[in-house]
CSV table of N, CA and C in Angstrom, one decimal:
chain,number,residue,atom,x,y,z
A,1,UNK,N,-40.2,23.0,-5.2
A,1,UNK,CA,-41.0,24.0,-4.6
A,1,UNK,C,-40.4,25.4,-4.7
A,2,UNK,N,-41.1,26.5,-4.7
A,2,UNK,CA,-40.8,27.8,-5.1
A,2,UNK,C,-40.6,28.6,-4.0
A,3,UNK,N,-39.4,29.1,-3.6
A,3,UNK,CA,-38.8,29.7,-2.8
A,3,UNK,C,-39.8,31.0,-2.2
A,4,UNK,N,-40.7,31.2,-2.7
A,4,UNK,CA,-42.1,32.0,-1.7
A,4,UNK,C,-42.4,31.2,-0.7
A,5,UNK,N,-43.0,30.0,-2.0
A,5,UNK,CA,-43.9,28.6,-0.7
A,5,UNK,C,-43.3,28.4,0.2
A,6,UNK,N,-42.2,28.1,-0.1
A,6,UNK,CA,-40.8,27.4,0.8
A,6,UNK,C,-40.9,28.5,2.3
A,7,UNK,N,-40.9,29.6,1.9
A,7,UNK,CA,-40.7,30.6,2.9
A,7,UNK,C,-41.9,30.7,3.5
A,8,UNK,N,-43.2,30.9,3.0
A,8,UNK,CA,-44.3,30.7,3.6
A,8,UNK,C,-44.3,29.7,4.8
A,9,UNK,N,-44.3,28.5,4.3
A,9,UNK,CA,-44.4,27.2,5.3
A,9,UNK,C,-43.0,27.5,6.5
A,10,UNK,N,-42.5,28.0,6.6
A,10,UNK,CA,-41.1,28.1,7.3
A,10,UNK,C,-41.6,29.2,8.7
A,11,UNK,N,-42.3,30.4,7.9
A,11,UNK,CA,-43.0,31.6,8.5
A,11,UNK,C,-43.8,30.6,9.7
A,12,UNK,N,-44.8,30.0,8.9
A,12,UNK,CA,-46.2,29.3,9.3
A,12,UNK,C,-45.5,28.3,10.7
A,13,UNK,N,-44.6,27.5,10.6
A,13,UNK,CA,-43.8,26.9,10.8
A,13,UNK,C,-43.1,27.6,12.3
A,14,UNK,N,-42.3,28.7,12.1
A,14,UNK,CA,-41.5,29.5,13.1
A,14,UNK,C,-42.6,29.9,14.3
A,15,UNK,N,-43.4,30.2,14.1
A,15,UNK,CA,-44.9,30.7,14.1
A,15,UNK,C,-45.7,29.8,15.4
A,16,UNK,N,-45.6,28.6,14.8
A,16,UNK,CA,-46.7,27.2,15.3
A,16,UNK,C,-45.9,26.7,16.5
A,17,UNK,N,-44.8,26.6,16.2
A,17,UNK,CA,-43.8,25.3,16.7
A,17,UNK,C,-42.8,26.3,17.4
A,18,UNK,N,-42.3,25.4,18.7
A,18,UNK,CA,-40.9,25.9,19.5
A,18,UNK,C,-39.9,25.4,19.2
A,19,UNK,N,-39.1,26.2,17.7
A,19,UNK,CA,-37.8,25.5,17.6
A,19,UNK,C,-36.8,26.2,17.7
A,20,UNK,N,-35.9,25.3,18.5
A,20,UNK,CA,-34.5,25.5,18.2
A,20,UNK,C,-33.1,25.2,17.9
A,21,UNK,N,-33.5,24.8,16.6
A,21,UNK,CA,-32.1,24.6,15.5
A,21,UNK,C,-33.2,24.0,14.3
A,22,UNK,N,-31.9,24.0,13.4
A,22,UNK,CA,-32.0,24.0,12.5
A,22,UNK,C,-33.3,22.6,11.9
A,23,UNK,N,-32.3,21.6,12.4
A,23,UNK,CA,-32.3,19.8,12.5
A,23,UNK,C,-33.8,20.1,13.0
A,24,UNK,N,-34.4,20.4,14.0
A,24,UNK,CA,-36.1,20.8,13.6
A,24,UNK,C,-37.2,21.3,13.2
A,25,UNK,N,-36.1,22.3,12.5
A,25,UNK,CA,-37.3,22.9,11.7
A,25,UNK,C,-37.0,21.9,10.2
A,26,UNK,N,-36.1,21.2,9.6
A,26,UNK,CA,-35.9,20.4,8.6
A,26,UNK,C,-36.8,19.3,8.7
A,27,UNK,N,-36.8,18.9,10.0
A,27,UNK,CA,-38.0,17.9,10.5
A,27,UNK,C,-39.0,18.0,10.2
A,28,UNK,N,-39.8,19.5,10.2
A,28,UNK,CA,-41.3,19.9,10.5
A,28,UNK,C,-41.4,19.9,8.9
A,29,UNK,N,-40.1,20.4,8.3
A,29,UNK,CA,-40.7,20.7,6.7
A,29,UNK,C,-40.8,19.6,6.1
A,30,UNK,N,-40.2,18.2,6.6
A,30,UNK,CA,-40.1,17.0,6.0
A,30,UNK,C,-41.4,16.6,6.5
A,31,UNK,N,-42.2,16.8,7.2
A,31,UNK,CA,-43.6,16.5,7.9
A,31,UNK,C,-44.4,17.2,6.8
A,32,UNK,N,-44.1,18.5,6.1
A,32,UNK,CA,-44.6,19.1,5.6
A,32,UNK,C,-44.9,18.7,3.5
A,33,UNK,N,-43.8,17.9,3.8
A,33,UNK,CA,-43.5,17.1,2.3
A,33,UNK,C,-42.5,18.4,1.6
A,34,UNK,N,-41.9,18.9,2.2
A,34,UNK,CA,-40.8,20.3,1.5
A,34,UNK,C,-39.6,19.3,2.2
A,35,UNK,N,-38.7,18.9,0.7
A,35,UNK,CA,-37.2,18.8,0.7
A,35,UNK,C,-36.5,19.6,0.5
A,36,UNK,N,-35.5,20.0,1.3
A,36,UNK,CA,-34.1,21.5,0.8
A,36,UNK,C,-33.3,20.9,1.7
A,37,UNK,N,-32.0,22.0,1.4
A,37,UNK,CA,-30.7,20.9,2.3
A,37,UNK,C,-30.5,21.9,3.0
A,38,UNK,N,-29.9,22.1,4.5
A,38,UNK,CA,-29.2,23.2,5.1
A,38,UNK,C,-29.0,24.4,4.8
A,39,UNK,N,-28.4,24.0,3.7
A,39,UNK,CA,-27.6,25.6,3.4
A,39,UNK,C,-29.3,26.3,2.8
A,40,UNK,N,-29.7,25.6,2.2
A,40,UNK,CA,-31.2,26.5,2.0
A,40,UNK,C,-31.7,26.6,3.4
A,41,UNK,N,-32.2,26.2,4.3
A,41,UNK,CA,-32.6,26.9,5.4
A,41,UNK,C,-31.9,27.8,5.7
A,42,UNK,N,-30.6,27.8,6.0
A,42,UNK,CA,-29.8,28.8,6.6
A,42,UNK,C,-29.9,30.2,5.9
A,43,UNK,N,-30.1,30.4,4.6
A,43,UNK,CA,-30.7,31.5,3.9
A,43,UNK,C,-32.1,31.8,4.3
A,44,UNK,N,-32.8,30.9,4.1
A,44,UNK,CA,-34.6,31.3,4.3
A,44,UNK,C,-34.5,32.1,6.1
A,45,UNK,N,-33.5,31.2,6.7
A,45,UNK,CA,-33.8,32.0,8.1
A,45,UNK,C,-33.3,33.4,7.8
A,46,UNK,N,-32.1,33.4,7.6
A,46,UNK,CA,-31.4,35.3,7.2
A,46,UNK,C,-32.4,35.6,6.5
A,47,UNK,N,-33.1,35.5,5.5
A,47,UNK,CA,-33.6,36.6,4.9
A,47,UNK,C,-35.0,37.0,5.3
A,48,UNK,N,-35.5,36.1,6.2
A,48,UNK,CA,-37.4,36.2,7.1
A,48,UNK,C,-36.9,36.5,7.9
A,49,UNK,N,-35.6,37.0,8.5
A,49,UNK,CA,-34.6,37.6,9.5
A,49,UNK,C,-35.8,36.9,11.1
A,50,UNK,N,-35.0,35.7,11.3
A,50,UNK,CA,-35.9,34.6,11.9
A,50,UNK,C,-34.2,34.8,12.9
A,51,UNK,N,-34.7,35.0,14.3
A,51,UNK,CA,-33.6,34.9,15.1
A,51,UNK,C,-33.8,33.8,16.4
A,52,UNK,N,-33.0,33.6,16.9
A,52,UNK,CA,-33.1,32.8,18.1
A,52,UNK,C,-33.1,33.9,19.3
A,53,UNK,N,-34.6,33.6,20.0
A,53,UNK,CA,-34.3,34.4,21.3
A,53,UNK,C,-34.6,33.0,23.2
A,54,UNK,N,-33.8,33.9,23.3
A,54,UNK,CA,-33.8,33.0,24.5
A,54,UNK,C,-34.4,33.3,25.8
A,55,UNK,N,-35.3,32.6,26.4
A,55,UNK,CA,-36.2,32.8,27.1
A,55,UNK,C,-35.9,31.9,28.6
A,56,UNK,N,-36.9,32.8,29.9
A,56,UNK,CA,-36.0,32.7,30.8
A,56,UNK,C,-35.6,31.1,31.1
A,57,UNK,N,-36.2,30.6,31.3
A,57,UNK,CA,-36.5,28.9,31.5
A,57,UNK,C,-34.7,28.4,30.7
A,58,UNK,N,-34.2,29.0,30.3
A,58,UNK,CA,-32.7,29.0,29.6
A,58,UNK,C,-33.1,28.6,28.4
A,59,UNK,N,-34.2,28.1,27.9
A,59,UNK,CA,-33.8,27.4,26.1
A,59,UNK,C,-34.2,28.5,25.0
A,60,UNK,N,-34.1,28.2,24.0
A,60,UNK,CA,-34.1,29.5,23.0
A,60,UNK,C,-35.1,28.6,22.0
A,61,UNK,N,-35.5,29.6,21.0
A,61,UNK,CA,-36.4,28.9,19.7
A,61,UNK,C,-36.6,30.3,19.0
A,62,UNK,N,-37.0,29.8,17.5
A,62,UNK,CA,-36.5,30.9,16.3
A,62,UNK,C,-37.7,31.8,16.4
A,63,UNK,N,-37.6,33.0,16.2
A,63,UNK,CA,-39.1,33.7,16.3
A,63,UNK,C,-38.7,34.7,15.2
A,64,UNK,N,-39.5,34.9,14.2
A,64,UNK,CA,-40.0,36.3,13.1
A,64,UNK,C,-39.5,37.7,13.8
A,65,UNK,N,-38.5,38.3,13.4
A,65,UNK,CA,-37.8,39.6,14.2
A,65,UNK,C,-39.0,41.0,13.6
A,66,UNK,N,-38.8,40.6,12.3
A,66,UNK,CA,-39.9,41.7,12.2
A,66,UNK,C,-41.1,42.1,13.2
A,67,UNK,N,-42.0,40.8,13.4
A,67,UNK,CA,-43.2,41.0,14.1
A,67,UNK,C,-42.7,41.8,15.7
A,68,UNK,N,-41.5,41.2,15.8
A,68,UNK,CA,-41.2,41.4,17.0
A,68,UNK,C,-41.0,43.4,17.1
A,69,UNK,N,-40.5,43.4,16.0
A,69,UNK,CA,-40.1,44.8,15.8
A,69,UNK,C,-41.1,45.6,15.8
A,70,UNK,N,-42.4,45.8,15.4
A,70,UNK,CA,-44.1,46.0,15.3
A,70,UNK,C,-43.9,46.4,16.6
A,71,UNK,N,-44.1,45.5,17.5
A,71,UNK,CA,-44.8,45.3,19.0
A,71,UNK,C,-43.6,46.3,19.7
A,72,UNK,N,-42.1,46.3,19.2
A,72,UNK,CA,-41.4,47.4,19.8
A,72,UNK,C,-42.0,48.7,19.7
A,73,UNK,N,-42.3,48.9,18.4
A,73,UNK,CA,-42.2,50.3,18.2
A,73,UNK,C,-43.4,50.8,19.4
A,74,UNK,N,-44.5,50.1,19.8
A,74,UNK,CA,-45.1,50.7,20.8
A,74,UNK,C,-44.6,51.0,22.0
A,75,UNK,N,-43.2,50.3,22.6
A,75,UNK,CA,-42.9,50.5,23.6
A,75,UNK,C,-42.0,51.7,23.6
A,76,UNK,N,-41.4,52.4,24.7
A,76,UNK,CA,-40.3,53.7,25.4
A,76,UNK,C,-38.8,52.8,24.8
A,77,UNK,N,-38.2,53.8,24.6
A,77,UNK,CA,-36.5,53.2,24.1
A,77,UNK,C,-36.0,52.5,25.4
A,78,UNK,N,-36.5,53.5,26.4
A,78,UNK,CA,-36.5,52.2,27.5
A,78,UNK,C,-37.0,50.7,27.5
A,79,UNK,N,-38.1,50.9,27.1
A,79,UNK,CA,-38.4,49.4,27.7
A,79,UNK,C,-37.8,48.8,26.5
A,80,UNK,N,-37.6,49.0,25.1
A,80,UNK,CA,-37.1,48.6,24.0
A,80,UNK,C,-35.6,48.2,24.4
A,81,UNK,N,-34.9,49.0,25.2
A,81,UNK,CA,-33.4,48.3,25.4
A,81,UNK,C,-33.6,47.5,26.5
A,82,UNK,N,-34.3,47.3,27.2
A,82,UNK,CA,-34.9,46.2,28.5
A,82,UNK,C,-35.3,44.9,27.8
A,83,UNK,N,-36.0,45.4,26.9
A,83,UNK,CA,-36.9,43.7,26.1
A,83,UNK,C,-35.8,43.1,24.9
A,84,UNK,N,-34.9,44.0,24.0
A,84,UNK,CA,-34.0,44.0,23.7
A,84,UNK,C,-32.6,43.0,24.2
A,85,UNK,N,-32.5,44.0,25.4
A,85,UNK,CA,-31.0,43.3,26.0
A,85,UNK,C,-31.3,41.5,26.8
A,86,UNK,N,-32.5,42.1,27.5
A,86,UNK,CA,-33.3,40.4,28.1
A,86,UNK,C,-32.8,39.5,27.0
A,87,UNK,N,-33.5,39.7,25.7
A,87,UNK,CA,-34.1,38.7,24.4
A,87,UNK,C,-32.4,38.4,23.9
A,88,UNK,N,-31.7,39.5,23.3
A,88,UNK,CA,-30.7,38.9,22.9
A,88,UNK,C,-29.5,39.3,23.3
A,89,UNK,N,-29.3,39.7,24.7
A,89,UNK,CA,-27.7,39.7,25.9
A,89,UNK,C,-27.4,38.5,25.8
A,90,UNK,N,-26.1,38.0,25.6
A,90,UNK,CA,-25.4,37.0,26.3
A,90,UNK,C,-24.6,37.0,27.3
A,91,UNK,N,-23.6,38.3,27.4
A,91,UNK,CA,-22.9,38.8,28.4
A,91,UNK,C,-22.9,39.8,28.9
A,92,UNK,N,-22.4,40.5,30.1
A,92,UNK,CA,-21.4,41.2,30.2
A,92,UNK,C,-20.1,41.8,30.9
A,93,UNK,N,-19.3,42.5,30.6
A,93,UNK,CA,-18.1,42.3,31.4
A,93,UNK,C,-17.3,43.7,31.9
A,94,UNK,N,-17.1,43.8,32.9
A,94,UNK,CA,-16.4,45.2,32.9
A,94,UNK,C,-14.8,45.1,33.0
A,95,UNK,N,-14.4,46.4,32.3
A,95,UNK,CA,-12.8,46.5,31.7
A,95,UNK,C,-12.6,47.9,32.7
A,96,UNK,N,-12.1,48.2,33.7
A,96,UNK,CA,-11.6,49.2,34.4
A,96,UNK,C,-13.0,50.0,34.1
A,97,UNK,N,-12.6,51.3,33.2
A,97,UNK,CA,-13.7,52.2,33.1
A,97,UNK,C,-14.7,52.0,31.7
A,98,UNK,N,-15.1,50.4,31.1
A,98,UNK,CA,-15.1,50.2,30.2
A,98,UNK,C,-16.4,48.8,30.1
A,99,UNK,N,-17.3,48.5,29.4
A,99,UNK,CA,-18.3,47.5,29.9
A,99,UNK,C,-18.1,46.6,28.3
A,100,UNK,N,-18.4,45.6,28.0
A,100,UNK,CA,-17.7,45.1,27.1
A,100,UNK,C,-19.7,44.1,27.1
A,101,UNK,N,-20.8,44.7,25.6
A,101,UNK,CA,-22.0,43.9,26.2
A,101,UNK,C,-22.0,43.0,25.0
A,102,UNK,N,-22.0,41.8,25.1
A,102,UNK,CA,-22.1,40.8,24.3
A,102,UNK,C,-23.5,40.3,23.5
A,103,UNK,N,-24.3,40.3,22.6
A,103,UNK,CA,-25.6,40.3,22.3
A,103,UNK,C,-25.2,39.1,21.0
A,104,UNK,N,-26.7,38.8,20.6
A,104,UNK,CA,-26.7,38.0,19.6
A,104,UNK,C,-26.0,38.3,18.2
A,105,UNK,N,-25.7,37.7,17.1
A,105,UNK,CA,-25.1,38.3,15.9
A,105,UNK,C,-26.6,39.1,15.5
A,106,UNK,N,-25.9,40.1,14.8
A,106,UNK,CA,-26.8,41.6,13.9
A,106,UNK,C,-27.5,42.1,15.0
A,107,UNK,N,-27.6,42.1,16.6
A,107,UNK,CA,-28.1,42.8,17.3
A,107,UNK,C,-27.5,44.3,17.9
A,108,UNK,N,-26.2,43.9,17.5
A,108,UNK,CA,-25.6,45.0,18.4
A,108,UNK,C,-25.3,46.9,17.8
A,109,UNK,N,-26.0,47.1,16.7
A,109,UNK,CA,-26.5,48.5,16.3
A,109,UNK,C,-27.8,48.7,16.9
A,110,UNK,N,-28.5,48.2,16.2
A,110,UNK,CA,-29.8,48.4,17.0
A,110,UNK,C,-29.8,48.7,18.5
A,111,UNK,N,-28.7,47.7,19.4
A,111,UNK,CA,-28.6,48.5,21.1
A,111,UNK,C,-28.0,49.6,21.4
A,112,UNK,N,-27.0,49.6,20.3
A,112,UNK,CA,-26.3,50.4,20.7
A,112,UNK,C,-26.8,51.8,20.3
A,113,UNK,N,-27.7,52.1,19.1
A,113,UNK,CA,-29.0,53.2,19.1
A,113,UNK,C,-29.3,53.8,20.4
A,114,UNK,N,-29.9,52.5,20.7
A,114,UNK,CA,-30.8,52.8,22.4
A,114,UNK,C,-29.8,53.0,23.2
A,115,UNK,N,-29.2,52.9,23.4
A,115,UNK,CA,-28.0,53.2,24.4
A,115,UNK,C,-28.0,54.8,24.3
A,116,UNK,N,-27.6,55.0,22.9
A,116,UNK,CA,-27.1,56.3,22.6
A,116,UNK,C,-28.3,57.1,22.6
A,117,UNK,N,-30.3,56.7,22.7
A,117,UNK,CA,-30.6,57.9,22.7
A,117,UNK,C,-31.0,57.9,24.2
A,118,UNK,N,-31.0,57.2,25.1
A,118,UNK,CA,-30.7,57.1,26.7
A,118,UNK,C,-30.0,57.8,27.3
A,119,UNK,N,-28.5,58.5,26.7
A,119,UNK,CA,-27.5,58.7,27.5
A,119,UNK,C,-28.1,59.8,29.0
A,120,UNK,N,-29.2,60.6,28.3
A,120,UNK,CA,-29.6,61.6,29.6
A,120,UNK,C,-30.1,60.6,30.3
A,121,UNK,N,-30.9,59.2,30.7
A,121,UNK,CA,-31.3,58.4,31.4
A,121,UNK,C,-29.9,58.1,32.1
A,122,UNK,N,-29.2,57.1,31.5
A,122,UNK,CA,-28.3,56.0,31.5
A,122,UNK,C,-27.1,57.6,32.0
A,123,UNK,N,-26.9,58.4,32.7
A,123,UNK,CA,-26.3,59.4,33.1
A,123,UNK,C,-24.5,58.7,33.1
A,124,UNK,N,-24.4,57.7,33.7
A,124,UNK,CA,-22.7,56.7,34.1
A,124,UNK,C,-22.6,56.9,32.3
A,125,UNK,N,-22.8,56.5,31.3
A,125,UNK,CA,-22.4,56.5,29.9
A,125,UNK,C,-22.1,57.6,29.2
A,126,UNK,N,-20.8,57.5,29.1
A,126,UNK,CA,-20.4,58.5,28.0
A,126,UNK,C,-20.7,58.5,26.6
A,127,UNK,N,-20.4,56.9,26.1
A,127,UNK,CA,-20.1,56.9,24.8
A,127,UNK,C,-20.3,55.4,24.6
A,128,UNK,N,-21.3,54.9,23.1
A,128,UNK,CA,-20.9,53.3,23.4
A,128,UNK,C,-20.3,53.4,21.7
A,129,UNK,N,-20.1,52.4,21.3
A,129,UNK,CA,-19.6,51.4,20.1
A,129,UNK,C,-20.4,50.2,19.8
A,130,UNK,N,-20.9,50.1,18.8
A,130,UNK,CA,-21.2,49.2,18.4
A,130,UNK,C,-20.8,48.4,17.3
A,131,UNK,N,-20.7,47.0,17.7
A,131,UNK,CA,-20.3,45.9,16.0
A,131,UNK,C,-21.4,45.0,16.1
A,132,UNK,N,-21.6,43.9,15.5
A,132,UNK,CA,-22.4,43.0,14.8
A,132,UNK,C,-23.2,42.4,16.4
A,133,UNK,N,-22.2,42.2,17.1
A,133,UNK,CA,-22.5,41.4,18.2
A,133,UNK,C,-21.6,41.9,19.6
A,134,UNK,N,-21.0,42.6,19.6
A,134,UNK,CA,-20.6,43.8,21.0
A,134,UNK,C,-20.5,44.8,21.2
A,135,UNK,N,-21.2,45.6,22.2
A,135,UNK,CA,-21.2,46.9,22.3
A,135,UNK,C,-20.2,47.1,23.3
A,136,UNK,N,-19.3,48.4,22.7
A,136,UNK,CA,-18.6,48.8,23.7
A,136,UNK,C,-19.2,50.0,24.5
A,137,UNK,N,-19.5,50.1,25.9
A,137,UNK,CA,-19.2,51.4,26.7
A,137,UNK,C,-18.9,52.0,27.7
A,138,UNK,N,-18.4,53.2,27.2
A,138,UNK,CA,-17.8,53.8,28.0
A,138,UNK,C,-18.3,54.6,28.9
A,139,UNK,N,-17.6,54.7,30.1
A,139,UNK,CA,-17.8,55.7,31.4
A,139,UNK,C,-16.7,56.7,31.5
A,140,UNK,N,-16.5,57.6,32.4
A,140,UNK,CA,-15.5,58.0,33.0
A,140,UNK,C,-14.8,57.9,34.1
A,141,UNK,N,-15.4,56.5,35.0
A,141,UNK,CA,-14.3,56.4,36.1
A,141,UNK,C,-15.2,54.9,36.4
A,142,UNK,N,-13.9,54.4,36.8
A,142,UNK,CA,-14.6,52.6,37.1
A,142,UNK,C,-15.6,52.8,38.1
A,143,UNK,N,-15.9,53.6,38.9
A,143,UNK,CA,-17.0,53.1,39.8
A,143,UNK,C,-18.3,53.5,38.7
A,144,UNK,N,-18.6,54.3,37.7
A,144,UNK,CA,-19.5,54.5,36.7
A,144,UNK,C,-19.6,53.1,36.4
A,145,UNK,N,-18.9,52.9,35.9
A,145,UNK,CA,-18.9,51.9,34.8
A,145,UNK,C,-19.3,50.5,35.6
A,146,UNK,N,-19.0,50.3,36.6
A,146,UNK,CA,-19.6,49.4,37.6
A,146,UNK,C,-21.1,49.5,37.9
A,147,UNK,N,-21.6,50.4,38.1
A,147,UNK,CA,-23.1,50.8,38.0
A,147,UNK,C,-23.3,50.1,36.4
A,148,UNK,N,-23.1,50.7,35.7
A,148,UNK,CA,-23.4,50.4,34.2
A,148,UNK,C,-23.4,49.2,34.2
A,149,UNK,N,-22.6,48.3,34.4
A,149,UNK,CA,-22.1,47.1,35.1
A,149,UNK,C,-23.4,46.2,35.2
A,150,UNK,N,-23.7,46.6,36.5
A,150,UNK,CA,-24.9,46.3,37.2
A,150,UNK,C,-26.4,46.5,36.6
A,151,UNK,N,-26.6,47.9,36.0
A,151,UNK,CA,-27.6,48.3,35.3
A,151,UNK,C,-27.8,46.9,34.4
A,152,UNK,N,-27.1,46.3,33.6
A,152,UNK,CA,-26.7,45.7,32.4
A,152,UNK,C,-27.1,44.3,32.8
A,153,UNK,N,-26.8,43.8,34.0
A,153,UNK,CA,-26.8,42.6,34.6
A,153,UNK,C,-28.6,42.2,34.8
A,154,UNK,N,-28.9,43.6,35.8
A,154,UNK,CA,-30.2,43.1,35.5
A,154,UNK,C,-31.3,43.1,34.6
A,155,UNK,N,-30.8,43.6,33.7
A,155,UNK,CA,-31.5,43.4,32.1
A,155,UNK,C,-31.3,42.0,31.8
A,156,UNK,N,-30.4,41.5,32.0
A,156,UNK,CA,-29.6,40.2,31.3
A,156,UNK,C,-30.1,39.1,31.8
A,157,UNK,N,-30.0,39.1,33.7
A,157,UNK,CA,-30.8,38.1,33.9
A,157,UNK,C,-31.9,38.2,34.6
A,158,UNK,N,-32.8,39.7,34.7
A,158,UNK,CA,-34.2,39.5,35.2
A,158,UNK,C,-35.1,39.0,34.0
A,159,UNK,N,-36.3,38.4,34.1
A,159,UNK,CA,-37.0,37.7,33.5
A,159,UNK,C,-38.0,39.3,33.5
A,160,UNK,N,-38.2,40.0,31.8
A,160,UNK,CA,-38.8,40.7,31.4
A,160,UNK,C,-40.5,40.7,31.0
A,161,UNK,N,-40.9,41.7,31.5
A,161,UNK,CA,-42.7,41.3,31.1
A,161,UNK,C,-43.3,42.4,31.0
């Protein structure tokens, strides 16, 4: 089968069905009469940039980031770093005057954008850093950064709508 189709049905697939891992979406394509081995899914997901978001009920399943990205652009950078940090936070942690936010892999530019065009909002933030999957930021005195702290927490675990 031709790595369009393949991707098509995967799309259709991500789409229909609540999956999360791999081992079932291989299932659904084997329902579908499409054989590939792993390492072919693991591509088809990176490049339909297909992520796992995790939803409140604790379980996660793969959703199309693009579409997701559409439906951002209508929202405030606020609500965008709200629906954002909800969807792909895993942590966070404070270091003296310093907040350490843990997000999915390839999420952590994109937050750390919003972060940075918030700073007049987010007033406790001086400065953040971002890598693939942590943002660093900074305050100027641990009680800041404790707010920040907090601000961060309930992004992480209130249930967003």
């Amino acid at each position: 089968m031709k790595k369009r189709n393949r991707q098509a049905i995967i799309r259709r697939l991500v789409n229909e069905h609540d999956i999360s891992n791999q081992h079932e979406l291989m299932e659904l394509l084997k329902a579908e009469k499409v054989e590939t081995t792993q390492a072919t899914i693991s591509r088809d997901i990176r490049e339909l940039n297909i992520v796992k978001r995790h939803r409140p009920n604790g379980k996660s399943s793969y959703h199309i980031f693009n579409r997701e990205l559409s439906e951002m652009k209508k929202n405030t950078d606020k609500e965008r770093l709200m629906n954002a940090v909800n969807d792909t936070g895993v942590s966070i942690s404070q270091i003296e005057f310093m907040n350490l936010l843990n997000v999915l892999p390839g999420n952590g530019p994109s937050i750390g954008v919003l972060i940075d065009r918030l700073k007049d909002e987010l007033k406790d933030v001086v400065a953040c850093v971002s890598g693939d999957d942590t943002i660093l930021i900074l305050s100027y005195t641990r009680e800041e950064a404790e707010r920040v702290n907090k601000y961060f927490q309930n992004l992480l675990y209130e249930p967003q709508h």
